[in-house]
Structure formats: C-alpha cells, structure tokens
Amino acid sequence: MAEIRIGDLSNRTGCNIETIRYYERVGLLPHPPRSPSRYRLYDSDDVSRLRFVRRSRELGFSLDEVRALLALSADRGQETCAEVRELAARHLEDIRAKIADLRAMERVLADSVRRCDAGEAPGCPLIDSLSAA
C-alpha cells in the first residue's frame, strides 16, 4: 500500500484539502488509517475514488447521487449499468429543466435591461419586473 498524505492526495486529484476532509465526514471517502504521527494515509484506491467523486460533482450530481453511483460502481453488473443510466437520465432531465429556467430568466432580465437602456418606461423597469407577480 502506497502511503499518500492528504496534501499529495490533494495535488494528485485537484481536490481541496478541506473538501477531502468533508468527503470523509459525509462518507464519500473512507476514513483513512493514520501514521504514528497522526497523518492521514491514503492509497491509490483513494486517489481513484476521489477522482470519481470530484468528476461526479463537477457534472452536478448531488452527494446522495454520488453515493448511489459509488455503490453501483462496486457491482458492475449488467443491471448496474441500467441503474446508472437511469440515475444519469434523471440528472440530465434536471439539468435541462435548469437550463430552460435560466433561459427564461435571461429573457426577462435582458428585456428589463433593454427597457431601462431605452428609457421606455417611467421609473425603473428592473424594479418593476422584480415587483411583478
């Protein structure tokens, strides 16, 4: 077992040290053994697991979804692939809904800024759009 300290784990994965500690507290990473001088000691499996967690989080998966993906990744059976696909498909639907919401917000704000720039309405069109129901 390679003994990797937390700073090296951070460097190898691009993950902040405090984030690594947080992932340990919430159970995404196992609590590592400690050296006699109380340093956390990780191995190559921890590097792989943390990279998996980090990439999953970059793709917007929640902590619970990452937990589910980690559990499923341990199985690797044919039915597991279908479960992972279902989880990813639901996540994709959520992302698409958020994108649609962001586009709607963009249109409202762009229109308000345009109206403000054009001086079309008395008062402040931005305040008016925020006050509207």
Coordinates of N, CA and C in Angstrom, one line a residue:
M1 N 0.8 -1.2 0.0 CA 0.0 0.0 0.0 C 0.9 1.2 0.0
A2 N 0.7 2.1 -1.0 CA 1.4 3.4 -1.0 C 0.8 4.3 0.1
E3 N 1.7 4.9 0.8 CA 1.2 5.9 1.8 C 1.2 7.3 1.3
I4 N 0.1 7.8 1.0 CA -0.1 9.1 0.4 C -0.7 10.1 1.5
R5 N 0.0 11.1 1.7 CA -0.6 12.1 2.7 C -1.6 13.0 2.0
I6 N -2.4 13.7 2.8 CA -3.5 14.4 2.3 C -3.1 15.5 1.3
G7 N -2.0 16.2 1.5 CA -1.5 17.2 0.6 C -1.2 16.6 -0.8
D8 N -0.6 15.4 -0.8 CA -0.3 14.8 -2.1 C -1.6 14.3 -2.7
L9 N -2.5 13.8 -1.9 CA -3.8 13.4 -2.5 C -4.5 14.6 -3.1
S10 N -4.4 15.7 -2.5 CA -5.0 17.0 -3.0 C -4.3 17.3 -4.3
N11 N -3.0 17.2 -4.4 CA -2.3 17.6 -5.6 C -2.6 16.6 -6.7
R12 N -2.7 15.3 -6.4 CA -3.0 14.3 -7.5 C -4.4 14.4 -8.0
T13 N -5.3 14.9 -7.2 CA -6.7 14.9 -7.6 C -7.3 16.3 -8.0
G14 N -6.5 17.3 -7.6 CA -7.0 18.7 -7.8 C -8.2 19.0 -6.8
C15 N -8.3 18.3 -5.7 CA -9.3 18.5 -4.8 C -8.8 19.2 -3.5
N16 N -9.4 20.2 -3.0 CA -9.0 21.0 -1.9 C -8.9 20.1 -0.6
I17 N -8.0 20.3 0.2 CA -7.8 19.5 1.4 C -9.1 19.5 2.3
E18 N -9.7 20.7 2.5 CA -10.9 20.8 3.3 C -12.0 20.0 2.7
T19 N -12.1 20.0 1.4 CA -13.1 19.2 0.7 C -12.9 17.7 0.9
I20 N -11.6 17.3 0.9 CA -11.3 15.9 1.2 C -11.8 15.5 2.6
R21 N -11.5 16.3 3.5 CA -11.9 16.1 4.9 C -13.4 16.0 5.0
Y22 N -14.1 16.9 4.3 CA -15.6 16.9 4.3 C -16.1 15.6 3.7
Y23 N -15.5 15.2 2.6 CA -16.0 13.9 1.9 C -15.8 12.8 2.9
E24 N -14.7 12.8 3.7 CA -14.6 11.8 4.7 C -15.7 11.9 5.8
R25 N -16.0 13.1 6.2 CA -17.1 13.2 7.2 C -18.4 12.8 6.8
V26 N -18.7 13.0 5.5 CA -20.0 12.6 4.9 C -20.1 11.2 4.3
G27 N -18.9 10.5 4.4 CA -18.9 9.1 4.0 C -18.6 8.9 2.5
L28 N -18.2 9.9 1.8 CA -17.9 9.6 0.4 C -16.5 9.0 0.2
L29 N -15.7 9.3 1.2 CA -14.3 8.7 1.3 C -14.2 8.0 2.6
P30 N -13.6 6.8 2.6 CA -13.5 6.1 3.9 C -12.5 6.9 4.8
H31 N -12.6 6.8 6.1 CA -11.6 7.4 7.0 C -10.3 6.6 6.8
P32 N -9.3 7.3 6.5 CA -8.0 6.6 6.3 C -7.3 6.2 7.6
P33 N -6.4 5.2 7.5 CA -5.6 5.0 8.6 C -4.7 6.1 8.9
R34 N -4.1 6.2 10.0 CA -3.2 7.2 10.4 C -1.8 6.7 10.7
S35 N -0.8 7.5 10.4 CA 0.6 7.2 10.7 C 0.8 7.3 12.2
P36 N 1.9 6.8 12.7 CA 2.2 7.0 14.2 C 2.2 8.5 14.6
S37 N 2.5 9.4 13.6 CA 2.5 10.8 13.9 C 1.2 11.5 13.6
R38 N 0.1 10.6 13.3 CA -1.3 11.1 13.2 C -1.6 11.7 11.8
Y39 N -0.7 11.5 10.8 CA -1.0 11.9 9.4 C -2.0 10.9 8.8
R40 N -3.0 11.5 8.1 CA -3.9 10.6 7.3 C -3.0 10.0 6.2
L41 N -3.3 8.7 6.0 CA -2.5 7.9 4.9 C -3.5 7.3 3.9
Y42 N -3.3 7.7 2.7 CA -4.2 7.2 1.6 C -3.4 6.3 0.7
D43 N -4.2 5.7 -0.2 CA -3.5 4.8 -1.2 C -4.1 5.1 -2.6
S44 N -3.7 4.3 -3.6 CA -4.1 4.6 -4.9 C -5.6 4.4 -5.1
D45 N -6.3 3.5 -4.3 CA -7.7 3.3 -4.4 C -8.4 4.6 -4.0
D46 N -7.9 5.3 -3.0 CA -8.4 6.6 -2.5 C -8.3 7.6 -3.6
V47 N -7.2 7.6 -4.3 CA -7.0 8.6 -5.4 C -8.0 8.4 -6.4
S48 N -8.2 7.1 -6.8 CA -9.3 6.8 -7.9 C -10.6 7.2 -7.4
R49 N -11.0 6.8 -6.2 CA -12.3 7.1 -5.6 C -12.5 8.6 -5.6
L50 N -11.5 9.4 -5.1 CA -11.7 10.8 -5.0 C -11.8 11.5 -6.4
R51 N -11.1 11.0 -7.4 CA -11.3 11.5 -8.7 C -12.7 11.2 -9.2
F52 N -13.2 10.0 -8.9 CA -14.6 9.7 -9.3 C -15.6 10.6 -8.7
V53 N -15.4 10.9 -7.4 CA -16.3 11.8 -6.6 C -16.2 13.2 -7.2
R54 N -15.0 13.7 -7.4 CA -14.8 15.0 -7.9 C -15.4 15.2 -9.3
R55 N -15.2 14.3 -10.2 CA -15.8 14.4 -11.5 C -17.3 14.3 -11.5
S56 N -17.8 13.4 -10.6 CA -19.3 13.4 -10.5 C -19.8 14.7 -10.0
R57 N -19.2 15.3 -9.0 CA -19.6 16.6 -8.5 C -19.5 17.7 -9.6
E58 N -18.5 17.6 -10.4 CA -18.3 18.6 -11.5 C -19.5 18.5 -12.5
L59 N -20.0 17.3 -12.6 CA -21.1 17.1 -13.5 C -22.5 17.4 -12.8
G60 N -22.4 17.9 -11.6 CA -23.6 18.3 -10.9 C -24.4 17.3 -10.1
F61 N -23.8 16.1 -10.0 CA -24.5 15.1 -9.2 C -24.5 15.5 -7.7
S62 N -25.6 15.3 -7.0 CA -25.7 15.6 -5.6 C -24.9 14.6 -4.8
L63 N -24.6 14.9 -3.5 CA -23.9 14.0 -2.7 C -24.6 12.6 -2.6
D64 N -25.9 12.6 -2.5 CA -26.6 11.3 -2.5 C -26.5 10.6 -3.8
E65 N -26.5 11.3 -4.9 CA -26.4 10.6 -6.2 C -25.0 10.1 -6.3
V66 N -24.0 10.8 -5.8 CA -22.6 10.3 -5.9 C -22.5 9.0 -5.0
R67 N -23.1 9.0 -3.9 CA -23.1 7.8 -3.0 C -23.7 6.6 -3.8
A68 N -24.9 6.9 -4.5 CA -25.5 5.8 -5.2 C -24.6 5.3 -6.4
L69 N -23.9 6.3 -7.0 CA -23.0 5.9 -8.1 C -21.8 5.1 -7.6
L70 N -21.3 5.5 -6.4 CA -20.2 4.7 -5.8 C -20.7 3.3 -5.5
A71 N -21.9 3.2 -4.9 CA -22.4 1.8 -4.6 C -22.6 1.0 -5.8
L72 N -23.1 1.6 -6.9 CA -23.3 0.9 -8.1 C -22.0 0.5 -8.8
S73 N -21.0 1.4 -8.7 CA -19.7 1.1 -9.3 C -19.0 -0.1 -8.8
A74 N -19.4 -0.4 -7.5 CA -18.8 -1.6 -6.9 C -19.4 -2.9 -7.5
D75 N -20.6 -2.8 -8.0 CA -21.3 -4.0 -8.6 C -20.8 -4.3 -10.0
R76 N -20.9 -3.4 -10.9 CA -20.5 -3.5 -12.3 C -21.2 -4.6 -13.1
G77 N -22.4 -5.0 -12.7 CA -23.2 -6.0 -13.4 C -24.0 -5.3 -14.5
Q78 N -24.6 -6.1 -15.4 CA -25.4 -5.6 -16.5 C -26.6 -4.7 -15.9
E79 N -27.3 -5.2 -14.8 CA -28.4 -4.5 -14.3 C -27.8 -3.2 -13.6
T80 N -26.6 -3.2 -13.2 CA -26.0 -2.0 -12.6 C -25.9 -0.9 -13.7
C81 N -25.5 -1.2 -14.9 CA -25.4 -0.3 -15.9 C -26.8 0.4 -16.2
A82 N -27.8 -0.4 -16.2 CA -29.2 0.2 -16.4 C -29.5 1.1 -15.2
E83 N -29.1 0.8 -14.0 CA -29.4 1.7 -12.9 C -28.6 3.0 -13.0
V84 N -27.4 2.9 -13.4 CA -26.6 4.1 -13.6 C -27.2 4.9 -14.7
R85 N -27.6 4.3 -15.8 CA -28.2 5.0 -16.9 C -29.4 5.8 -16.4
E86 N -30.3 5.1 -15.6 CA -31.5 5.7 -15.1 C -31.2 6.9 -14.2
L87 N -30.2 6.8 -13.3 CA -29.8 7.9 -12.5 C -29.3 9.1 -13.3
A88 N -28.5 8.8 -14.3 CA -27.9 9.8 -15.2 C -29.0 10.4 -16.0
A89 N -30.0 9.7 -16.5 CA -31.1 10.2 -17.3 C -31.9 11.2 -16.5
R90 N -32.2 10.8 -15.2 CA -32.9 11.7 -14.3 C -32.1 13.0 -14.1
H91 N -30.8 12.9 -13.9 CA -30.0 14.0 -13.7 C -30.0 14.9 -14.9
L92 N -29.9 14.3 -16.1 CA -29.9 15.1 -17.3 C -31.3 15.8 -17.5
E93 N -32.4 15.2 -17.1 CA -33.7 15.9 -17.1 C -33.6 17.1 -16.2
D94 N -33.1 17.0 -15.0 CA -32.9 18.1 -14.1 C -32.1 19.2 -14.7
I95 N -31.0 18.9 -15.3 CA -30.1 19.9 -15.9 C -30.8 20.6 -17.0
R96 N -31.6 19.9 -17.9 CA -32.3 20.5 -19.0 C -33.4 21.5 -18.4
A97 N -34.0 21.1 -17.3 CA -35.0 22.0 -16.7 C -34.4 23.2 -16.2
K98 N -33.2 23.1 -15.6 CA -32.5 24.2 -15.1 C -32.0 25.2 -16.2
I99 N -31.6 24.6 -17.3 CA -31.2 25.4 -18.5 C -32.4 26.2 -19.0
A100 N -33.6 25.5 -19.1 CA -34.8 26.2 -19.5 C -35.1 27.3 -18.6
D101 N -35.0 27.1 -17.3 CA -35.3 28.2 -16.3 C -34.3 29.3 -16.5
L102 N -33.0 29.0 -16.7 CA -32.0 30.0 -16.9 C -32.3 30.8 -18.1
R103 N -32.7 30.2 -19.2 CA -33.0 30.9 -20.4 C -34.2 31.9 -20.2
A104 N -35.2 31.4 -19.5 CA -36.4 32.3 -19.2 C -35.9 33.5 -18.4
M105 N -35.1 33.2 -17.4 CA -34.6 34.3 -16.6 C -33.7 35.3 -17.4
E106 N -32.9 34.7 -18.3 CA -32.1 35.6 -19.2 C -33.0 36.5 -20.1
R107 N -34.1 35.9 -20.6 CA -35.0 36.7 -21.4 C -35.6 37.9 -20.6
V108 N -36.1 37.6 -19.4 CA -36.7 38.6 -18.6 C -35.7 39.7 -18.2
L109 N -34.6 39.3 -17.8 CA -33.5 40.3 -17.4 C -33.1 41.1 -18.7
A110 N -32.8 40.4 -19.8 CA -32.4 41.1 -21.0 C -33.4 42.2 -21.4
D111 N -34.7 41.8 -21.3 CA -35.8 42.7 -21.7 C -35.8 43.9 -20.7
S112 N -35.7 43.6 -19.5 CA -35.7 44.7 -18.5 C -34.5 45.6 -18.7
V113 N -33.3 45.1 -18.9 CA -32.2 45.9 -19.2 C -32.4 46.8 -20.5
R114 N -32.9 46.1 -21.5 CA -33.2 46.8 -22.8 C -34.1 48.0 -22.5
R115 N -35.2 47.7 -21.8 CA -36.2 48.8 -21.5 C -35.6 49.9 -20.7
C116 N -34.7 49.5 -19.8 CA -34.0 50.5 -18.9 C -33.1 51.4 -19.8
D117 N -32.4 50.7 -20.7 CA -31.4 51.5 -21.6 C -32.2 52.4 -22.5
A118 N -33.4 51.9 -23.0 CA -34.2 52.7 -23.9 C -35.0 53.8 -23.3
G119 N -35.1 53.7 -22.0 CA -35.9 54.8 -21.2 C -37.3 54.7 -21.6
E120 N -37.9 53.5 -22.0 CA -39.2 53.4 -22.5 C -40.3 53.6 -21.4
A121 N -40.0 53.3 -20.2 CA -41.0 53.4 -19.1 C -40.5 54.4 -18.0
P122 N -41.5 55.1 -17.4 CA -41.1 55.9 -16.3 C -40.7 55.0 -15.1
G123 N -39.9 55.5 -14.2 CA -39.4 54.7 -13.1 C -38.3 53.7 -13.6
C124 N -38.3 52.6 -12.9 CA -37.2 51.7 -13.2 C -37.8 50.3 -13.7
P125 N -37.6 50.0 -14.9 CA -38.1 48.7 -15.4 C -37.6 47.5 -14.7
L126 N -36.4 47.6 -14.2 CA -35.8 46.4 -13.5 C -36.6 46.2 -12.2
I127 N -36.8 47.3 -11.4 CA -37.6 47.2 -10.2 C -39.0 46.7 -10.5
D128 N -39.6 47.3 -11.6 CA -41.0 46.9 -12.0 C -41.0 45.4 -12.3
S129 N -40.0 44.9 -13.0 CA -40.1 43.4 -13.4 C -39.9 42.6 -12.1
L130 N -39.1 43.0 -11.2 CA -39.0 42.3 -9.9 C -40.2 42.4 -9.0
S131 N -41.0 43.4 -9.2 CA -42.2 43.6 -8.4 C -43.4 42.9 -8.9
A132 N -43.3 42.5 -10.2 CA -44.5 41.9 -10.9 C -44.7 40.5 -10.4
A133 N -45.9 40.1 -10.5 CA -46.3 38.7 -10.0 C -45.9 37.7 -11.0

